[in-house]
Short mmCIF file of C-alpha atoms in Angstrom, two decimals:
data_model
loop_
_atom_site.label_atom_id
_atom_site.label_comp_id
_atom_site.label_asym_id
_atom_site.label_seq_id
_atom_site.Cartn_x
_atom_site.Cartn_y
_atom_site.Cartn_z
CA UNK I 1316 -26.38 -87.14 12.17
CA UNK I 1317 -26.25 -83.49 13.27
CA UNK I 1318 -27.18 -81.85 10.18
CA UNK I 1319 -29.89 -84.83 9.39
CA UNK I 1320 -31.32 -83.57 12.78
CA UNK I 1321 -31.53 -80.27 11.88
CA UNK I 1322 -33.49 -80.69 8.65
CA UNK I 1323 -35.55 -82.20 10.24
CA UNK I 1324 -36.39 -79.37 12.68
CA UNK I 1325 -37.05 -77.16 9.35
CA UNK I 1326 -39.23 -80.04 8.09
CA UNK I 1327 -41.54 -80.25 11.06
CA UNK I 1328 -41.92 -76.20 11.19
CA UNK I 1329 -39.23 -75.21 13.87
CA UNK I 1330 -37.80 -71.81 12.46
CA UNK I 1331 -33.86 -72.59 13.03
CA UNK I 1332 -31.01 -71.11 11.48
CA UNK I 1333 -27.94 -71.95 10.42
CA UNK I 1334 -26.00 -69.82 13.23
CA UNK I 1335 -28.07 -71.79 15.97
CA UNK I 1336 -26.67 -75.14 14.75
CA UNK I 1337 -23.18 -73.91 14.67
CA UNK I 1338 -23.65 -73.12 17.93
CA UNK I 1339 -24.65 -75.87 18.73
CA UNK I 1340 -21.71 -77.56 17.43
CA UNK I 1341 -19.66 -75.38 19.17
CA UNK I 1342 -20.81 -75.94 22.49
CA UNK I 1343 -20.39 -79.66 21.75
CA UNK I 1344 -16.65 -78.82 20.45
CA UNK I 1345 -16.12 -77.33 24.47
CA UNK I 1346 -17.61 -80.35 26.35
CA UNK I 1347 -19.96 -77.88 28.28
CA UNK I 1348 -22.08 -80.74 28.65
CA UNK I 1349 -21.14 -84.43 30.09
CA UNK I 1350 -22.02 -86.88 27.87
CA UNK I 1351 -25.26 -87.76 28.43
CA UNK I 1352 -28.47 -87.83 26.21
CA UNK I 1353 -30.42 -85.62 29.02
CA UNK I 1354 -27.59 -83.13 28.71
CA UNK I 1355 -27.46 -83.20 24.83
CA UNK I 1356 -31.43 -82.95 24.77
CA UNK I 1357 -31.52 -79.01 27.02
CA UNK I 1358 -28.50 -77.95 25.39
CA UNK I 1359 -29.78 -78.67 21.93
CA UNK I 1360 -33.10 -77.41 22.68
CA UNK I 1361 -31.96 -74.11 24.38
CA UNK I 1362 -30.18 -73.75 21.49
CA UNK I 1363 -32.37 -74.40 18.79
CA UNK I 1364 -35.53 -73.26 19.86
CA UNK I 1365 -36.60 -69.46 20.51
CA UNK I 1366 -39.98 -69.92 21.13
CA UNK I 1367 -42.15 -72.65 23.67
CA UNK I 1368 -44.64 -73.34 21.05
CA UNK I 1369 -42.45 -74.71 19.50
CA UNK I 1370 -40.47 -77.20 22.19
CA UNK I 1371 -43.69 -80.05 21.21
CA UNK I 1372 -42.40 -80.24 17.74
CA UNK I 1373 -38.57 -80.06 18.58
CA UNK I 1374 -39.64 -83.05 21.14
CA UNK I 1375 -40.62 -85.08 18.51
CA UNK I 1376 -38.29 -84.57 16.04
CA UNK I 1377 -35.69 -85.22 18.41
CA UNK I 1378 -37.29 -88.28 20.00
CA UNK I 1379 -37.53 -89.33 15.99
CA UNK I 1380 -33.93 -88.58 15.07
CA UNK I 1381 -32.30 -90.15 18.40
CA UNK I 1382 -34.39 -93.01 18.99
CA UNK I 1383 -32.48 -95.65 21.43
CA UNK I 1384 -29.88 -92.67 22.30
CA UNK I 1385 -30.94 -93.09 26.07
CA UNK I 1386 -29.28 -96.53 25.55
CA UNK I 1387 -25.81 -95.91 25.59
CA UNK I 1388 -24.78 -99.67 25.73
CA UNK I 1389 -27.35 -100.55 23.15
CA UNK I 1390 -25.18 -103.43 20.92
CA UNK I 1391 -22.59 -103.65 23.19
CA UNK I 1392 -21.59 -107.15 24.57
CA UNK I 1393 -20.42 -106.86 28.15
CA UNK I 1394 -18.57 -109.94 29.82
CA UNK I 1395 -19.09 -109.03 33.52
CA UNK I 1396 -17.32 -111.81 35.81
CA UNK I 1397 -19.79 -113.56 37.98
CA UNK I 1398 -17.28 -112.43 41.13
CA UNK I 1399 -17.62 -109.02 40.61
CA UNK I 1400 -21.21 -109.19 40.97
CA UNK I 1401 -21.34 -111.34 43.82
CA UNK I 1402 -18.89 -108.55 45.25
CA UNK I 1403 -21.64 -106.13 43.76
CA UNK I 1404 -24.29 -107.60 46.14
CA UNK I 1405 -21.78 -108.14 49.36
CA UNK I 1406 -21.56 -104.10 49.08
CA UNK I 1407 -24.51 -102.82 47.89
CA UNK I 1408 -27.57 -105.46 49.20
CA UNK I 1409 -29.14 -105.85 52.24
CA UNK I 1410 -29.79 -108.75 53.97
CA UNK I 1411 -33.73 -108.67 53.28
CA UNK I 1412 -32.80 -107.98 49.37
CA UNK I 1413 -30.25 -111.26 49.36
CA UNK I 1414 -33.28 -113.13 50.53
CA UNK I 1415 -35.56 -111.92 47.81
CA UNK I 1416 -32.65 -112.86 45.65
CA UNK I 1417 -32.78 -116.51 47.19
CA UNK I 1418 -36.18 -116.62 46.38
CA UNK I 1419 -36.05 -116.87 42.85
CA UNK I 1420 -33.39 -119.77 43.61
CA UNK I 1421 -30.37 -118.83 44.56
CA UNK I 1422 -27.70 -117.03 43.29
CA UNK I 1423 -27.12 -119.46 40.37
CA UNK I 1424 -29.96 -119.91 39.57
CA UNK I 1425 -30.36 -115.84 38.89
CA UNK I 1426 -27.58 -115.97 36.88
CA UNK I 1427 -28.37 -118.90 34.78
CA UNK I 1428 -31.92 -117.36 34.12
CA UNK I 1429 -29.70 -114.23 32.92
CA UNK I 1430 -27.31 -116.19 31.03
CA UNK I 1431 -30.36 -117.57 28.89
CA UNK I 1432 -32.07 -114.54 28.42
CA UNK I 1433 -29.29 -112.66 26.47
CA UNK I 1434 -29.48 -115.92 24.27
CA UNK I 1435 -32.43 -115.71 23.77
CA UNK I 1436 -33.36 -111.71 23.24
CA UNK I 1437 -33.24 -110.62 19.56
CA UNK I 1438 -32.47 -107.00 19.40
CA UNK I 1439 -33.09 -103.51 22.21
CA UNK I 1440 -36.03 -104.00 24.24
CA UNK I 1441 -37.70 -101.43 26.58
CA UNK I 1442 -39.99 -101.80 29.04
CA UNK I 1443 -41.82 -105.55 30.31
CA UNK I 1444 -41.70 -107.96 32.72
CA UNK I 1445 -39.34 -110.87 30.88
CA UNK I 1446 -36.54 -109.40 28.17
CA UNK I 1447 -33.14 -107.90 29.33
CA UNK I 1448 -33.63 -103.95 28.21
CA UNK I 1449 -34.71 -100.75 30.45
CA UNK I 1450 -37.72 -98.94 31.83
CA UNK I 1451 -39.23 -102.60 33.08
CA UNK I 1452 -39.68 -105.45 35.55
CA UNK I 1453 -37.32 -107.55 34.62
CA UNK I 1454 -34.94 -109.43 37.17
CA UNK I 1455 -32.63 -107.97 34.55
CA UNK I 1456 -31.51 -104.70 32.73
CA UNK I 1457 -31.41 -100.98 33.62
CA UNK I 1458 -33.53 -98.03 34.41
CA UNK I 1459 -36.21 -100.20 35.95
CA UNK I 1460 -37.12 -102.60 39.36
CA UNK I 1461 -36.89 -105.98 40.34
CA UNK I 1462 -35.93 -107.14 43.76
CA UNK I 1463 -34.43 -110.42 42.44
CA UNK I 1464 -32.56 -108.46 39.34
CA UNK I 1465 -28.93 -107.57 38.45
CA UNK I 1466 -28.75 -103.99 36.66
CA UNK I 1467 -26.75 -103.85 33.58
CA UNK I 1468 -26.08 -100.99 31.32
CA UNK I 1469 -26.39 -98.50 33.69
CA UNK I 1470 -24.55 -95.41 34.86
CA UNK I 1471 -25.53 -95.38 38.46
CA UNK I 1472 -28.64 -95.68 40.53
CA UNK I 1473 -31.78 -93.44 39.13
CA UNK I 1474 -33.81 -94.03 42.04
CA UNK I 1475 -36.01 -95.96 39.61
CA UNK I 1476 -38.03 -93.04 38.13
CA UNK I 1477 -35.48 -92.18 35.05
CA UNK I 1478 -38.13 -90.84 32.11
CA UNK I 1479 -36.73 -89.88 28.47
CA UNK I 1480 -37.86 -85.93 28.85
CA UNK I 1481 -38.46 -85.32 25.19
CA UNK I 1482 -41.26 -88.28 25.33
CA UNK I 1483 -42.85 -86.56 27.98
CA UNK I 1484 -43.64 -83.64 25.75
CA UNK I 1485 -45.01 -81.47 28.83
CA UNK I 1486 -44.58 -78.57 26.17
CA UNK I 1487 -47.27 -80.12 23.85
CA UNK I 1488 -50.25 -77.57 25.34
CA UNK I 1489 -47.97 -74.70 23.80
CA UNK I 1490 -48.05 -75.73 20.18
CA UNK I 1491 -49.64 -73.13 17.96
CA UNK I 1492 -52.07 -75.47 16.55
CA UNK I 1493 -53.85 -76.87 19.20
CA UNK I 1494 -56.90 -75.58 21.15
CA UNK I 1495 -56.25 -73.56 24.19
CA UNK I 1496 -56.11 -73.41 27.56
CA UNK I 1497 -56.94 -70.20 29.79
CA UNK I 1498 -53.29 -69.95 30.70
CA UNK I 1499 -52.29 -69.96 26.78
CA UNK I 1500 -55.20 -67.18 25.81
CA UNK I 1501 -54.16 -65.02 28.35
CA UNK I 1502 -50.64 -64.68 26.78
CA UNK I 1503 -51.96 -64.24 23.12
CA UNK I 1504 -54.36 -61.56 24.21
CA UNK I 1505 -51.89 -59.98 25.63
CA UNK I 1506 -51.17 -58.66 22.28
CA UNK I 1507 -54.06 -56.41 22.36
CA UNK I 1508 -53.02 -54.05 24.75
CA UNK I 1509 -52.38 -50.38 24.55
CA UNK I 1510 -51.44 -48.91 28.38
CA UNK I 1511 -52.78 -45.17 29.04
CA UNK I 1512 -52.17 -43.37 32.42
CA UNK I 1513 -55.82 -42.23 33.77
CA UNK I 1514 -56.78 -42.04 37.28
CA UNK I 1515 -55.58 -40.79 40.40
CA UNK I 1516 -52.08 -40.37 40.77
CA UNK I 1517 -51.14 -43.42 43.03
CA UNK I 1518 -47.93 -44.60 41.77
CA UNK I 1519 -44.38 -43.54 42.45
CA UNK I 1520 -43.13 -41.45 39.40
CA UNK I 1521 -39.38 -42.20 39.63
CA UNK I 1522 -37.77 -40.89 36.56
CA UNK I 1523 -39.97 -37.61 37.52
CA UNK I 1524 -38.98 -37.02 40.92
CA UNK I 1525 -35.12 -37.94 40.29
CA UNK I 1526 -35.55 -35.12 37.37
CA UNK I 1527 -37.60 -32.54 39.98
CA UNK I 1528 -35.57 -33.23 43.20
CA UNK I 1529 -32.44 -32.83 40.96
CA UNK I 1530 -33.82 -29.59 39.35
CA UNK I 1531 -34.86 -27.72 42.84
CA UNK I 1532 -31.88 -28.89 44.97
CA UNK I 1533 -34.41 -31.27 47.62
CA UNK I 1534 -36.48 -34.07 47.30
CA UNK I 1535 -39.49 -33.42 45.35
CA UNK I 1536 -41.52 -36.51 44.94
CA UNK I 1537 -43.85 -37.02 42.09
CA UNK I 1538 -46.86 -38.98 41.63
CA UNK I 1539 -48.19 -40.41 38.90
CA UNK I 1540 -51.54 -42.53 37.68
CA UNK I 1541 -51.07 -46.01 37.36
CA UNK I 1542 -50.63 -47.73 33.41
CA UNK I 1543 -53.59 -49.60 32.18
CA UNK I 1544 -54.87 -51.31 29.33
CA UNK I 1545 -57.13 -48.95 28.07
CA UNK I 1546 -58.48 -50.99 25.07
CA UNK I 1547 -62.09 -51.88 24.85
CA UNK I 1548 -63.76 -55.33 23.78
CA UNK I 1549 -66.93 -55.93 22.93
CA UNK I 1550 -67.39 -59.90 22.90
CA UNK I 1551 -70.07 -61.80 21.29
CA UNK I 1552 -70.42 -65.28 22.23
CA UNK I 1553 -72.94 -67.82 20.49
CA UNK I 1554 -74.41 -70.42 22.31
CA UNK I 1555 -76.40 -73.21 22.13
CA UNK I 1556 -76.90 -75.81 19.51
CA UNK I 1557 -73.70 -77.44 18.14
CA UNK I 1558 -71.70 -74.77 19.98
CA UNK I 1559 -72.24 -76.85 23.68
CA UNK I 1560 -69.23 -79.30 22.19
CA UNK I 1561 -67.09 -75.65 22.72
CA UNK I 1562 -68.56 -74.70 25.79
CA UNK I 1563 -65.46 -75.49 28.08
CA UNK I 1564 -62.59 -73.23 25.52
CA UNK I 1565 -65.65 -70.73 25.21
CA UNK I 1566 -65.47 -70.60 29.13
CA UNK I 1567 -62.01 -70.01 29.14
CA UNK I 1568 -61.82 -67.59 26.42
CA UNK I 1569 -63.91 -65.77 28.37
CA UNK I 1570 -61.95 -65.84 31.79
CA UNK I 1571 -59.02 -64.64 30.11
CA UNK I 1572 -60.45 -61.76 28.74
CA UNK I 1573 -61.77 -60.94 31.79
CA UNK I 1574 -58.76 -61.03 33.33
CA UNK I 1575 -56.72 -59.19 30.40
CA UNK I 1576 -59.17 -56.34 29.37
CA UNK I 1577 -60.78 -54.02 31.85
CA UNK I 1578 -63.16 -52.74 29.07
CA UNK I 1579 -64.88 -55.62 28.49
CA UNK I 1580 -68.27 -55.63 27.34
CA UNK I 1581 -69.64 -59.43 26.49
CA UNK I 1582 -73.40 -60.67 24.83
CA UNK I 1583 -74.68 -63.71 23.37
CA UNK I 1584 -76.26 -64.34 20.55
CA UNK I 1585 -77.45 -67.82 18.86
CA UNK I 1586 -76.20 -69.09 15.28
CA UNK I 1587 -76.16 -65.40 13.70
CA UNK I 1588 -76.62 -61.93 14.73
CA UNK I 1589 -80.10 -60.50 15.04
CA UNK I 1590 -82.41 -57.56 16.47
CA UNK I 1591 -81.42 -58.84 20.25
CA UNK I 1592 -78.78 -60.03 22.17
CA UNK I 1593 -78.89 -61.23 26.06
CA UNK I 1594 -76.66 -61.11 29.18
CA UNK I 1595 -78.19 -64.54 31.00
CA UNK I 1596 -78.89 -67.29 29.04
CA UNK I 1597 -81.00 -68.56 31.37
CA UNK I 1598 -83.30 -65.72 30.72
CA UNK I 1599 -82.44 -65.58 27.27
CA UNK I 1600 -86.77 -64.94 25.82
CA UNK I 1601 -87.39 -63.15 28.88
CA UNK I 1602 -83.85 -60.28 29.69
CA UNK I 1603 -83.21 -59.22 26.20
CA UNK I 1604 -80.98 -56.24 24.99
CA UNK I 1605 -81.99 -54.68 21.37
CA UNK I 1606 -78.79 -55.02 19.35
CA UNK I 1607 -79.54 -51.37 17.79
CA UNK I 1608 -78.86 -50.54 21.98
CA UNK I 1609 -75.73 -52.28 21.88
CA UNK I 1610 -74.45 -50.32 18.75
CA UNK I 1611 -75.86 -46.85 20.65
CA UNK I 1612 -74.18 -47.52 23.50
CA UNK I 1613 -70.50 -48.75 22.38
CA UNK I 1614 -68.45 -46.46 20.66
CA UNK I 1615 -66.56 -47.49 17.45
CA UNK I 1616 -63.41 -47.40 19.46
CA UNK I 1617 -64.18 -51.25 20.72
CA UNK I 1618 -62.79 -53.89 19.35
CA UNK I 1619 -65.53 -56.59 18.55
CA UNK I 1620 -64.80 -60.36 18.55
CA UNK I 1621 -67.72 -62.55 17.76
CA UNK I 1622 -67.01 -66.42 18.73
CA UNK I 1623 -68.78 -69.33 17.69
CA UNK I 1624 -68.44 -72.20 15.08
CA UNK I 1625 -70.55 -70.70 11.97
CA UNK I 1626 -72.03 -73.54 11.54
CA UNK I 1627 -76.17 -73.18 10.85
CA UNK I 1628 -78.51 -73.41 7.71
CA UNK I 1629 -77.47 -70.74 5.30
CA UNK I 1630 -81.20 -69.20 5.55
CA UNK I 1631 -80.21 -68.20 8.94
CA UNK I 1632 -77.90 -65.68 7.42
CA UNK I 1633 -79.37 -64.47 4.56
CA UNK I 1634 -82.80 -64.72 5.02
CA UNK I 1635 -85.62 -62.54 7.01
CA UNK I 1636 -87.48 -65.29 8.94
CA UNK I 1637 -84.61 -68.01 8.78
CA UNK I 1638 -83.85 -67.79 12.32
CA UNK I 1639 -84.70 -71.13 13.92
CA UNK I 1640 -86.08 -69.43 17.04
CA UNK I 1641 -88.02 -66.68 15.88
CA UNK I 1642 -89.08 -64.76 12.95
CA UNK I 1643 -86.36 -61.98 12.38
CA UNK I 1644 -87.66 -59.22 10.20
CA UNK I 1645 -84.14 -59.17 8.77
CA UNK I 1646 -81.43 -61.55 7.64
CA UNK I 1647 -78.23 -61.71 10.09
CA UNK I 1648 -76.20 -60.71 7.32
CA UNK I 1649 -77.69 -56.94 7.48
CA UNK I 1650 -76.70 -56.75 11.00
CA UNK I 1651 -73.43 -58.25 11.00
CA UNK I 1652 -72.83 -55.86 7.91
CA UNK I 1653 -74.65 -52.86 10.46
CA UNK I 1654 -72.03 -54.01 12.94
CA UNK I 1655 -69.02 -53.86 10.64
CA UNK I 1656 -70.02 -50.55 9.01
CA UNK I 1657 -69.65 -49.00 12.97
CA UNK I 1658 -66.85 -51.06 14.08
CA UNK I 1659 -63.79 -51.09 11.84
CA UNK I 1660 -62.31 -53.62 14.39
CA UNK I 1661 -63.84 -56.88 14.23
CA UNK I 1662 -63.02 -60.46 14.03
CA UNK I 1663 -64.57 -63.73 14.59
CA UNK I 1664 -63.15 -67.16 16.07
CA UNK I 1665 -64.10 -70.33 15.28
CA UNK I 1666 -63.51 -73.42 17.80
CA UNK I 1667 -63.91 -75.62 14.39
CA UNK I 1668 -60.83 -76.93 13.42
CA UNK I 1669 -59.96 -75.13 10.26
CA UNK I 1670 -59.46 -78.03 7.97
CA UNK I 1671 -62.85 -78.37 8.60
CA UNK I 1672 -64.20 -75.22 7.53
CA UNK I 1673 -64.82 -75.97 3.61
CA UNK I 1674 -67.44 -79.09 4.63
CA UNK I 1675 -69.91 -76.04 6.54
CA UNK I 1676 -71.75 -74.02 3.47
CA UNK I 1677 -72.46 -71.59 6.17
CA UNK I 1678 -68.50 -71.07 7.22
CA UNK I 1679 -67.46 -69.88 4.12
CA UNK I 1680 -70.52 -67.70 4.22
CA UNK I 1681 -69.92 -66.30 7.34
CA UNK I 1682 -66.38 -65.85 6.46
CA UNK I 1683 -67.17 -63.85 3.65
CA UNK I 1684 -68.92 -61.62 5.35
CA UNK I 1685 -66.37 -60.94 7.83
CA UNK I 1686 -64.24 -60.02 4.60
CA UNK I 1687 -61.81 -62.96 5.63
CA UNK I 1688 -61.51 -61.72 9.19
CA UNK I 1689 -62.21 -65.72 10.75
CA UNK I 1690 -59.64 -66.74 12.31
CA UNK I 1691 -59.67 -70.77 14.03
CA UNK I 1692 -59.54 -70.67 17.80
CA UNK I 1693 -55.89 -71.91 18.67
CA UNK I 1694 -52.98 -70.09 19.42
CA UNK I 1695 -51.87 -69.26 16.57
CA UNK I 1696 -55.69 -68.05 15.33
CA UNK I 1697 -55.72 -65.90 18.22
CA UNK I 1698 -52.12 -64.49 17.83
CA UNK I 1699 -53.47 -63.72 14.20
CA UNK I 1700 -56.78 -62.47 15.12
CA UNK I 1701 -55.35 -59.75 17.64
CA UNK I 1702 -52.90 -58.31 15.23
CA UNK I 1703 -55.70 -57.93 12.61
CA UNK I 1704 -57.26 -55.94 15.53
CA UNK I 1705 -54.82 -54.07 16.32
CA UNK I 1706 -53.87 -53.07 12.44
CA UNK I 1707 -57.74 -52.11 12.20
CA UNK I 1708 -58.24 -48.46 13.16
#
């Protein structure tokens, strides 16, 4: 069963090893763990799993592999003397809850509807208002409420809110191929980061002034300016069009950055690249910025991302006129190539899913130009993307 599990962790892309799962086993061998399917579930997961994105595919793979192990008694026929549950309820019931019990007819008739029930159920059942199983309504069974019910199969009072963990898959945001959330693109652009001291000299220098105050015999206390990210981005966002179905990731692609990057330098653009670029889009004809400006301005030690979906006629790249908005003198694809030929760092993300790509002509167009630098806007796209920028030089 163990080593079936397993497989199927390598199967559905979770990068364990062979000296996890004997560890596994060997924390099993020590009964560090009572057991309990909860208990089995953290220990194998803290275990087998190094990284968060991938605890959604462990989750599923387990829930796969060890489907019904939260029912322990599952096949098991129990022959529980009628006294000890009217015991059960002399200890445990109040008198309000031995009325509700009356209500459905009495004792026996509770237990004769029970009786009939487990003669009548074929097989496990989970959840429901009728069948003997767990997680329901049920006068009868475990894990669930009824004020008229007898609980069977249980190991103790849940307080009624008992949920199979690895079916929750809270973890299911951090998989590497799904879109992302601010909180997610914060941690993958974290990658891009290289920390220079400038500034005033604010912050206690402790190695410094143990080394000083050590050399001259008093305390000598040494400043020194504080660490910060000291790459630049230059971000160039398209909008309109078919890219308002990506407005909400583009917003929070662009609150992380903000956050991350304190050299930050953001324009948009529409479909492709062209003589002008704008900070407002609400005075996008009116506030322009000449794109030979932008170039001027920013050194070639940014990094440039360009974000958008690619997805236009193919005359909007290659030919002079093909914008739809205006006539352009000059195809996008001279200025992307005039931006690449500056900046030797520079990438583009796509919100379209990436199995998608090859049904957009202009995709694979645009990808070409970027020399294969398009990377899909997920986690792992983004984890990709900022090592390509940071290999660039």
């Amino acid at each position: 069963m163990f080593i079936h599990f397993f497989h199927e962790l390598k199967k559905a892309g979770v990068p364990v090893t062979v000296r996890e799962y004997l560890t596994l086993m060997e924390a099993l061998d020590a009964d560090i763990i009572d057991r309990a399917p909860t208990d089995f579930y953290y220990l194998s997961r803290a275990t087998l799993v190094k990284d968060e994105r991938n605890i959604d595919k462990f989750d599923k793979v387990f829930g796969a592999t060890f489907k019904g192990l939260e029912s322990l008694a599952e096949g098991l026929e129990v022959d529980i003397p009628e006294e000890w549950l009217r015991k059960l309820t002399e200890k445990f019931l109040t008198e309000e809850e031995k009325a509700q019990i009356e209500a459905l007819g009495g004792w026996d008739k509770l237990m004769e509807a029970l009786k009939k029930r487990l003669e009548e159920q074929k097989g496990r059942h989970q959840g429901g208002s009728k069948w003997i199983g767990t997680g329901g309504t049920s006068p009868f069974g475990a894990y669930g409420y009824n004020p008229e019910g007898v609980r069977i199969g249980q190991d103790g009072n849940r307080n009624f809110r008992a949920v199979k963990v690895w079916d929750k898959r809270e973890f299911k945001d951090y998989d590497d191929q799904v879109e992302l959330g601010t909180r997610n693109i914060k941690m993958a652009l974290r990658r891009l980061r290289k920390f220079a001291r400038t500034g005033s000299p604010d912050e206690l220098d402790l190695d410094g002034t143990i080394r000083e105050t050590a050399r001259h015999g008093y305390l000598d206390v040494q400043m020194r300016p504080e660490r910060r990210n000291s790459i630049k981005v230059l971000i160039f966002f398209d909008v309109g069009g078919s890219m308002d179905w990506h407005i909400q990731l583009c917003e929070e692609l662009f609150s992380a950055a903000k956050a991350e990057f304190k050299h930050m330098e953001y324009f948009y653009f529409h479909n492709c690249l062209y003589e002008k670029v704008w900070k407002k889009n609400s005075r996008r004809f009116d506030d322009v910025t000449p794109t030979w400006d932008v170039l001027h301005k920013y050194g070639n030690d940014y990094k440039v991302i360009f974000v958008g979906d690619a997805s236009m006629s193919p005359y909007e790249i290659m030919q002079p006129g093909g914008s739809v908005e205006h006539f352009n003198e000059e195809a996008g694809v001279t200025w992307m190539k005039r931006v690449g030929s500056i900046y030797s760092s520079m990438v583009w993300l796509n919100p379209v899913k990436e199995k998608h790509w090859d049904y957009t002509h202009s995709i694979g167009m645009m990808r070409d130009v970027m020399e294969q630098r398009m990377f899909p806007l997920t986690l792992d796209g983004l984890d990709k993307a900022m090592k390509e920028l940071v290999r660039s030089r």
